[in-house]
Short mmCIF file of C-alpha atoms and ligand atoms in Angstrom, two decimals:
data_model
loop_
_atom_site.label_atom_id
_atom_site.label_comp_id
_atom_site.label_asym_id
_atom_site.label_seq_id
_atom_site.Cartn_x
_atom_site.Cartn_y
_atom_site.Cartn_z
CA MET A 149 0.30 -0.10 -0.28
CA ASN A 150 1.25 3.40 -0.39
CA GLU A 151 1.77 5.78 1.88
CA PRO A 152 0.00 9.44 1.28
CA ARG A 153 3.17 11.99 0.19
CA GLN A 154 3.54 14.42 2.77
CA PRO A 155 5.06 17.88 2.33
CA THR A 156 8.66 17.97 3.90
CA CYS A 157 11.55 19.42 3.11
CA ILE A 158 14.88 17.84 4.24
CA LEU A 159 18.74 18.71 4.64
CA ALA A 160 20.64 15.13 4.21
CA ILE A 161 24.68 15.41 4.63
CA GLU A 162 26.63 12.23 3.47
CA SER A 163 30.33 11.71 4.56
CA SER A 164 30.71 8.28 4.85
CA CYS A 165 33.69 7.63 2.70
CA ASP A 166 35.38 10.16 0.16
CA GLU A 167 32.53 12.16 -0.73
CA THR A 168 31.17 15.25 1.22
CA ALA A 169 27.66 15.93 0.24
CA ALA A 170 24.84 17.41 1.20
CA ALA A 171 21.04 17.65 -0.48
CA VAL A 172 17.79 19.64 -0.04
CA VAL A 173 15.43 17.07 -0.62
CA ARG A 174 11.35 17.73 -1.12
CA ASP A 175 8.66 15.34 -0.43
CA GLY A 176 11.12 12.66 -0.09
CA ARG A 177 11.21 12.22 -3.79
CA ARG A 178 11.73 15.46 -5.73
CA VAL A 179 15.92 16.91 -5.44
CA ALA A 180 16.23 20.47 -5.07
CA SER A 181 19.79 20.23 -4.88
CA ASN A 182 22.80 17.91 -4.56
CA VAL A 183 26.20 18.73 -3.89
CA ILE A 184 28.83 16.01 -4.12
CA ALA A 185 32.26 17.40 -3.63
CA SER A 186 34.69 14.16 -4.61
CA GLN A 187 38.32 13.83 -2.78
CA HIS A 188 39.32 11.51 -4.98
CA GLU A 189 42.59 13.70 -6.20
CA LEU A 190 43.62 13.72 -2.47
CA HIS A 191 43.74 9.90 -1.90
CA GLU A 192 44.92 9.10 -6.08
CA ALA A 193 48.51 8.71 -5.03
CA TYR A 194 47.69 6.04 -1.89
CA GLY A 195 45.81 3.70 -4.63
CA GLY A 196 42.76 3.91 -1.66
CA VAL A 197 41.03 5.84 0.74
CA VAL A 198 43.33 7.23 3.73
CA PRO A 199 40.86 7.40 6.65
CA GLU A 200 42.92 10.25 8.41
CA ILE A 201 43.01 12.10 5.30
CA ALA A 202 39.00 12.01 4.09
CA SER A 203 38.28 12.73 7.59
CA ARG A 204 40.17 15.93 7.46
CA ALA A 205 38.99 16.95 4.13
CA HIS A 206 35.28 16.10 4.89
CA LEU A 207 36.08 18.90 8.13
CA GLU A 208 37.43 21.69 5.78
CA ARG A 209 34.39 20.94 2.98
CA ILE A 210 31.64 20.26 4.82
CA GLY A 211 30.11 23.94 5.80
CA PRO A 212 30.99 25.01 2.26
CA ILE A 213 28.93 21.99 0.62
CA VAL A 214 25.55 22.65 3.08
CA ASP A 215 25.85 26.14 2.03
CA ARG A 216 26.04 25.50 -1.56
CA ALA A 217 23.35 22.97 -0.95
CA LEU A 218 20.29 25.43 0.83
CA LEU A 219 21.84 28.31 -1.73
CA GLU A 220 20.71 25.88 -5.10
CA ALA A 221 17.99 25.00 -3.78
CA GLY A 222 16.81 28.34 -3.11
CA ILE A 223 15.79 28.17 0.73
CA ASP A 224 16.87 29.37 4.08
CA LEU A 225 17.13 27.09 7.34
CA GLU A 226 13.79 28.09 8.14
CA ASP A 227 12.26 26.39 5.36
CA LEU A 228 13.82 22.77 7.00
CA ASP A 229 11.68 20.14 8.15
CA ALA A 230 14.13 17.92 9.48
CA VAL A 231 18.18 17.67 9.29
CA ALA A 232 19.43 14.22 8.50
CA ALA A 233 22.80 12.56 8.04
CA GLY A 234 24.27 9.59 7.12
CA VAL A 235 25.13 7.58 10.45
CA ARG A 236 26.53 3.88 9.50
CA PRO A 237 28.35 2.18 7.90
CA GLY A 238 31.74 3.59 6.73
CA LEU A 239 34.81 5.33 7.90
CA ILE A 240 34.16 6.64 11.60
CA GLY A 241 36.28 9.60 11.38
CA SER A 242 34.79 10.42 8.47
CA LEU A 243 31.06 9.75 9.81
CA LEU A 244 31.28 11.55 12.56
CA VAL A 245 32.04 14.54 10.67
CA GLY A 246 28.47 14.62 8.95
CA VAL A 247 26.76 13.41 11.87
CA SER A 248 28.12 15.79 14.03
CA PHE A 249 27.28 18.64 12.32
CA ALA A 250 24.04 17.55 11.11
CA LYS A 251 23.08 17.35 15.09
CA ALA A 252 24.69 20.75 15.90
CA LEU A 253 22.49 21.89 12.72
CA ALA A 254 19.43 20.32 13.91
CA TRP A 255 19.96 21.32 17.84
CA SER A 256 20.81 24.92 16.85
CA ARG A 257 17.58 25.23 14.68
CA GLY A 258 15.35 23.02 16.88
CA LEU A 259 14.83 20.66 13.85
CA PRO A 260 13.94 16.35 14.16
CA PHE A 261 17.43 14.92 13.48
CA LEU A 262 17.53 11.69 11.82
CA GLY A 263 20.34 9.38 11.18
CA VAL A 264 19.98 7.01 8.33
CA ASP A 265 21.61 3.88 7.00
CA HIS A 266 23.59 4.83 3.76
CA VAL A 267 23.52 1.21 2.14
CA GLU A 268 19.75 0.96 2.97
CA SER A 269 19.53 4.50 1.20
CA HIS A 270 21.15 3.20 -1.86
CA LEU A 271 18.16 1.35 -2.62
CA LEU A 272 15.44 4.38 -1.94
CA ALA A 273 17.38 6.62 -4.44
CA GLY A 274 15.32 4.58 -7.14
CA LEU A 275 12.45 6.48 -5.55
CA ILE A 276 13.44 9.96 -6.55
CA ASP A 277 11.13 11.22 -9.44
CA ARG A 278 9.51 8.04 -9.65
CA PRO A 279 6.35 6.71 -9.05
CA GLU A 280 5.55 4.42 -5.92
CA VAL A 281 7.02 1.02 -6.01
CA ALA A 282 4.99 -2.13 -6.21
CA TRP A 283 6.27 -3.72 -2.82
CA PRO A 284 7.54 -6.58 -2.06
CA ALA A 285 10.76 -5.83 -4.24
CA VAL A 286 14.41 -7.52 -3.97
CA GLY A 287 17.03 -4.35 -3.39
CA LEU A 288 20.45 -5.03 -4.46
CA VAL A 289 23.20 -3.10 -3.28
CA VAL A 290 26.65 -3.14 -5.38
CA SER A 291 29.14 -0.20 -4.13
CA GLY A 292 32.77 -0.24 -3.11
CA GLY A 293 31.92 -1.26 0.17
CA HIS A 294 29.15 -3.56 0.35
CA THR A 295 27.31 -6.17 -1.96
CA CYS A 296 24.31 -7.03 0.34
CA LEU A 297 20.78 -8.75 -1.17
CA TYR A 298 17.42 -7.34 0.80
CA GLU A 299 13.69 -8.54 0.78
CA LEU A 300 11.43 -5.12 1.15
CA SER A 301 8.17 -5.19 2.22
CA GLY A 302 8.42 -1.22 2.63
CA PRO A 303 10.79 1.42 1.77
CA LEU A 304 11.50 0.72 5.57
CA ASP A 305 11.23 -2.58 6.10
CA LEU A 306 13.84 -4.86 4.79
CA ARG A 307 15.43 -8.10 5.47
CA LEU A 308 18.79 -8.79 4.78
CA LEU A 309 19.08 -12.03 2.46
CA GLY A 310 22.77 -12.03 1.73
CA ALA A 311 26.47 -10.24 1.55
CA THR A 312 29.47 -10.90 0.79
CA ILE A 313 31.55 -12.90 2.59
CA ASP A 314 35.15 -11.04 1.81
CA ASP A 315 35.10 -8.06 -0.62
CA ALA A 316 32.37 -6.08 -2.06
CA ALA A 317 31.96 -5.99 -5.87
CA GLY A 318 33.37 -2.70 -6.12
CA GLU A 319 36.23 -3.16 -4.27
CA ALA A 320 36.98 -6.04 -6.50
CA PHE A 321 36.46 -4.24 -9.47
CA ASP A 322 39.02 -1.62 -8.08
CA LYS A 323 41.51 -3.92 -6.98
CA ALA A 324 40.90 -5.85 -10.40
CA ALA A 325 42.01 -2.20 -12.53
CA THR A 326 45.25 -2.02 -10.07
CA MET A 327 46.45 -5.31 -11.16
CA LEU A 328 45.39 -4.36 -14.77
CA GLY A 329 46.99 -0.84 -14.22
CA LEU A 330 44.56 1.39 -14.77
CA PRO A 331 43.89 4.56 -13.24
CA TYR A 332 42.63 4.81 -9.68
CA PRO A 333 39.78 4.35 -8.95
CA GLY A 334 39.63 1.47 -11.38
CA GLY A 335 36.06 0.19 -11.23
CA PRO A 336 34.71 2.59 -13.92
CA GLU A 337 37.68 2.39 -16.05
CA LEU A 338 37.73 -1.28 -16.24
CA ASP A 339 34.17 -1.22 -17.25
CA ARG A 340 35.31 1.74 -19.45
CA LEU A 341 38.28 -0.48 -21.27
CA ALA A 342 35.66 -3.75 -21.43
CA GLU A 343 32.85 -1.87 -23.20
CA ASP A 344 34.82 0.35 -25.57
CA SER A 345 37.34 -2.47 -26.75
CA GLY A 346 34.43 -4.73 -27.47
CA ALA A 347 37.02 -7.51 -26.49
CA GLU A 348 35.00 -10.71 -25.33
CA PRO A 349 35.15 -12.26 -22.01
CA GLU A 350 37.63 -15.45 -23.29
CA VAL A 351 39.21 -16.12 -20.18
CA GLU A 352 37.30 -17.82 -18.10
CA LEU A 353 37.73 -16.70 -14.30
CA PRO A 354 35.27 -18.32 -11.58
CA ILE A 355 32.01 -17.24 -11.23
CA SER A 356 31.23 -17.53 -7.16
CA LEU A 357 28.25 -19.32 -6.25
CA MET A 358 29.04 -20.29 -3.01
CA ARG A 359 26.17 -22.92 -1.71
CA ARG A 360 23.92 -23.12 -4.85
CA ASP A 361 20.83 -21.98 -2.24
CA SER A 362 23.10 -19.15 -0.31
CA LEU A 363 22.33 -15.42 -1.39
CA ASP A 364 25.92 -14.63 -0.44
CA PHE A 365 28.45 -13.86 -2.03
CA SER A 366 32.52 -14.16 -2.37
CA PHE A 367 34.79 -12.32 -4.59
CA SER A 368 38.25 -13.39 -3.49
CA GLY A 369 38.34 -15.82 -5.71
CA VAL A 370 37.92 -14.14 -8.95
CA LYS A 371 40.23 -11.73 -7.81
CA THR A 372 42.86 -14.44 -7.16
CA ALA A 373 42.16 -16.32 -10.20
CA MET A 374 42.58 -12.60 -12.14
CA LEU A 375 45.94 -11.95 -10.84
CA TYR A 376 47.42 -15.48 -11.52
CA ALA A 377 45.98 -14.51 -15.05
CA ILE A 378 47.88 -11.69 -15.64
CA ARG A 379 51.36 -12.16 -13.80
CA GLY A 380 51.26 -16.23 -14.08
CA THR A 381 51.58 -19.07 -11.35
CA PRO A 382 53.50 -17.87 -8.54
CA ARG A 383 56.26 -19.85 -6.71
CA ARG A 384 58.30 -19.35 -3.60
CA GLU A 385 61.96 -18.65 -4.27
CA GLY A 386 64.36 -17.60 -1.31
CA GLY A 387 61.22 -17.13 1.24
CA ARG A 388 59.47 -14.78 -1.59
CA THR A 389 56.56 -15.41 -3.82
CA VAL A 390 57.83 -14.78 -7.46
CA PHE A 391 55.30 -14.48 -10.50
CA GLU A 392 56.11 -15.71 -13.86
CA ARG A 393 55.73 -12.07 -15.25
CA SER A 394 54.70 -8.45 -14.52
CA GLY A 395 51.70 -6.43 -14.82
CA GLU A 396 53.42 -4.24 -17.02
CA ASP A 397 54.44 -6.92 -20.11
CA LEU A 398 50.55 -7.26 -20.72
CA ALA A 399 49.70 -6.49 -24.71
CA PRO A 400 47.00 -3.93 -24.62
CA GLU A 401 44.22 -6.75 -26.28
CA ARG A 402 45.15 -8.86 -23.31
CA ARG A 403 44.41 -6.07 -20.86
CA ALA A 404 40.76 -5.72 -22.83
CA VAL A 405 40.36 -9.24 -22.90
CA LEU A 406 40.86 -9.57 -19.12
CA ALA A 407 38.95 -6.77 -18.61
CA ALA A 408 35.97 -8.08 -20.31
CA SER A 409 36.71 -11.37 -18.49
CA PHE A 410 36.56 -9.99 -14.88
CA ARG A 411 33.05 -7.58 -15.62
CA HIS A 412 31.15 -10.97 -17.07
CA ALA A 413 32.66 -13.47 -13.77
CA VAL A 414 31.46 -10.76 -11.28
CA VAL A 415 28.09 -9.53 -13.30
CA ALA A 416 27.03 -13.12 -13.62
CA ALA A 417 27.79 -13.69 -9.99
CA LEU A 418 25.59 -11.41 -9.24
CA VAL A 419 23.08 -11.45 -12.18
CA ARG A 420 22.41 -15.37 -10.51
CA LYS A 421 21.90 -14.73 -7.04
CA THR A 422 19.89 -11.77 -7.68
CA THR A 423 17.83 -14.37 -9.93
CA LEU A 424 17.15 -16.77 -7.10
CA ALA A 425 16.86 -13.83 -4.23
CA LEU A 426 13.80 -13.23 -6.87
CA GLU A 427 12.59 -16.64 -7.05
CA THR A 428 12.49 -17.26 -3.27
CA THR A 429 10.34 -13.92 -2.62
CA GLY A 430 8.24 -13.79 -5.71
CA ALA A 431 9.12 -9.69 -5.83
CA ARG A 432 7.29 -7.43 -8.67
CA THR A 433 9.92 -4.94 -8.27
CA LEU A 434 14.04 -4.99 -8.08
CA LEU A 435 15.70 -2.25 -6.57
CA ALA A 436 19.18 -1.70 -7.49
CA GLY A 437 21.79 0.69 -6.32
CA GLY A 438 25.37 1.56 -5.17
CA GLY A 439 28.19 2.31 -7.48
CA VAL A 440 28.70 -0.75 -9.44
CA VAL A 441 24.90 0.00 -10.64
CA ALA A 442 26.59 2.06 -12.83
CA ASN A 443 28.39 -1.06 -14.90
CA ARG A 444 26.95 -0.99 -18.27
CA LEU A 445 26.86 -4.72 -18.38
CA LEU A 446 25.49 -5.58 -15.00
CA ARG A 447 22.62 -2.58 -16.13
CA ARG A 448 22.07 -4.32 -19.31
CA GLU A 449 21.85 -7.67 -17.22
CA LEU A 450 19.71 -6.50 -14.71
CA GLU A 451 17.19 -5.12 -17.67
CA ALA A 452 17.20 -8.61 -19.58
CA LEU A 453 16.53 -9.78 -15.87
CA ALA A 454 13.36 -7.78 -15.38
CA VAL A 455 11.98 -8.22 -18.46
CA ALA A 456 12.22 -12.11 -18.58
CA ARG A 457 10.62 -12.02 -15.32
CA GLY A 458 7.96 -9.53 -16.16
CA LEU A 459 9.00 -7.05 -12.97
CA GLU A 460 9.85 -3.55 -13.22
CA LEU A 461 13.08 -2.85 -12.28
CA ARG A 462 14.43 0.32 -10.67
CA MET A 463 17.73 1.30 -11.11
CA PRO A 464 19.10 5.24 -10.02
CA GLU A 465 20.23 7.51 -12.67
CA MET A 466 23.66 7.62 -12.45
CA ALA A 467 24.19 10.73 -10.46
CA TYR A 468 22.47 8.56 -7.53
CA CYS A 469 23.95 5.42 -8.01
CA MET A 470 27.29 6.78 -6.48
CA ASP A 471 27.26 8.25 -3.31
CA ASN A 472 24.98 11.06 -2.66
CA ALA A 473 22.88 12.85 0.14
CA ALA A 474 19.93 12.95 -2.18
CA MET A 475 18.98 9.49 -1.32
CA LEU A 476 19.56 9.91 2.18
CA GLY A 477 17.02 12.63 2.06
CA VAL A 478 14.28 10.12 0.72
CA THR A 479 15.43 7.50 3.73
CA ALA A 480 14.76 10.09 6.39
CA HIS A 481 11.61 11.60 5.08
CA GLU A 482 9.84 8.10 5.48
CA ARG A 483 11.30 7.98 8.70
CA LEU A 484 9.52 11.62 9.31
CA VAL A 485 6.38 10.83 7.86
CA ARG A 486 6.30 7.76 10.18
CA GLY A 487 6.66 9.87 13.29
CA GLN A 488 10.28 8.96 13.88
CA ARG A 489 12.95 11.08 15.18
CA ASP A 490 16.63 10.14 16.56
CA PRO A 491 17.90 11.36 19.40
CA LEU A 492 21.06 13.86 19.55
CA GLU A 493 22.88 10.98 21.48
CA THR A 494 22.97 8.88 18.16
CA THR A 495 26.18 8.51 17.17
CA ALA A 496 28.37 6.99 13.91
CA SER A 497 28.82 3.52 13.91
CA PRO A 498 31.15 1.72 11.34
CA THR A 499 29.16 -1.47 10.48
CA THR A 500 25.59 -1.65 8.55
CA ARG A 501 22.57 -3.26 10.59
CA ARG A 502 22.00 -6.68 9.82
CA ALA A 503 18.77 -7.18 9.98
CA ARG A 504 18.58 -11.40 9.06
O1 LIG B 759 28.47 3.55 -3.85
P1 LIG B 759 29.96 4.32 -4.19
O2 LIG B 759 29.93 5.46 -4.77
O3 LIG B 759 30.27 4.13 -2.98
C1 LIG B 759 30.41 3.20 -1.61
O4 LIG B 759 29.48 3.54 -0.67
O5 LIG B 759 31.21 2.52 -1.82
O6 LIG B 759 30.43 2.94 -5.04
C2 LIG B 759 31.65 2.98 -5.50
C3 LIG B 759 31.82 2.12 -6.28
C4 LIG B 759 33.88 2.09 -6.32
O7 LIG B 759 34.51 0.87 -6.28
C5 LIG B 759 33.76 2.06 -8.05
O8 LIG B 759 34.98 1.33 -8.67
C6 LIG B 759 32.61 1.49 -8.22
O9 LIG B 759 31.27 2.09 -7.08
N1 LIG B 759 32.19 1.63 -9.62
C7 LIG B 759 32.46 0.77 -10.85
C8 LIG B 759 31.77 1.71 -12.01
N2 LIG B 759 31.35 2.58 -11.40
C9 LIG B 759 31.79 2.82 -10.16
N3 LIG B 759 32.73 -0.95 -11.21
C10 LIG B 759 32.27 -1.24 -11.92
N4 LIG B 759 31.76 -0.54 -13.34
C11 LIG B 759 31.42 0.86 -13.25
N5 LIG B 759 30.81 1.44 -14.07
ZN1 LIG B 760 27.75 4.09 -1.09
#
């Protein structure tokens, strides 16, 4: 059953990893502003996010980013009904910047504060600017930090069906891209190489299925297989692991074939488990969110799956696939209209809720 839309104006703040973001969301569905400051240039040299650098950059940027979000939405603080922030999961020092800022703002203006879950919000990004969803739904979150399948009987009623037991899909894409010598952050680069080269996935890499009836994922095996495919079989020599060749020796055509093969293996695992989740739940809608949903092969495969099963697929626009604050505003709206508020004692947590 669809909830009646209630008019709300919510400022949401995101600082869980390496994006400082703020958004103003109206009525839980319309994005009045969506400002994102990426820190990629600060972490590039290290090949990954450095927590201490990330939290310091959030601290410098959060004030101006919130100002810009209000300005672009054409509103003042008086127009707000609530302030929300992503409270989990993420880097604790980074999360604390956004959460403390949001709580201080809420307290000083006498507004309700809502601390929302970042991973669950990735799924609700599919509600932005769209008609109401037919529940129940299966939700697939694929990001740099998380790979989860949920059953949803409403926007806030989630049951975790499965999750990765090791690497997240985005993390695996990033690591494989590094092995191929592609620039950071590598997921989109690997996708681009596979797509633009038109290379066939000729190298057989393992498609992780865990147990046949399990809805969990594992991507460490395909990552190791990729390493061996690039550098040959390792051997021990004088107490050290030595590979047959270096990643730099890869011919461009071989690099493209390996990129296509890796993308194929990861996407196949995601699609097979999503299909199993749809079969076991009888869901009418498939919600997909998180940075990896920008992957073109995954988008095509999910579209084909939805057509084959006659269900509605909700994939957010690219801007709402990657980390953003607008998706947090949607979750905060759903909670606010149900009378939910969080106390100012609420604090950040590095892990997500595991409601299995
Ligand atoms: O959701 P997100 O912005 O941040 C997290 O919550 O982690 O996801 C970022 C992840 C990164 O690992 C990035 O490499 C991956 O999404 N990603 C992609 C693509 N675009 C972003 N992975 C594969 N193909 C893409 N096109
Ligand atoms: Zn995310």
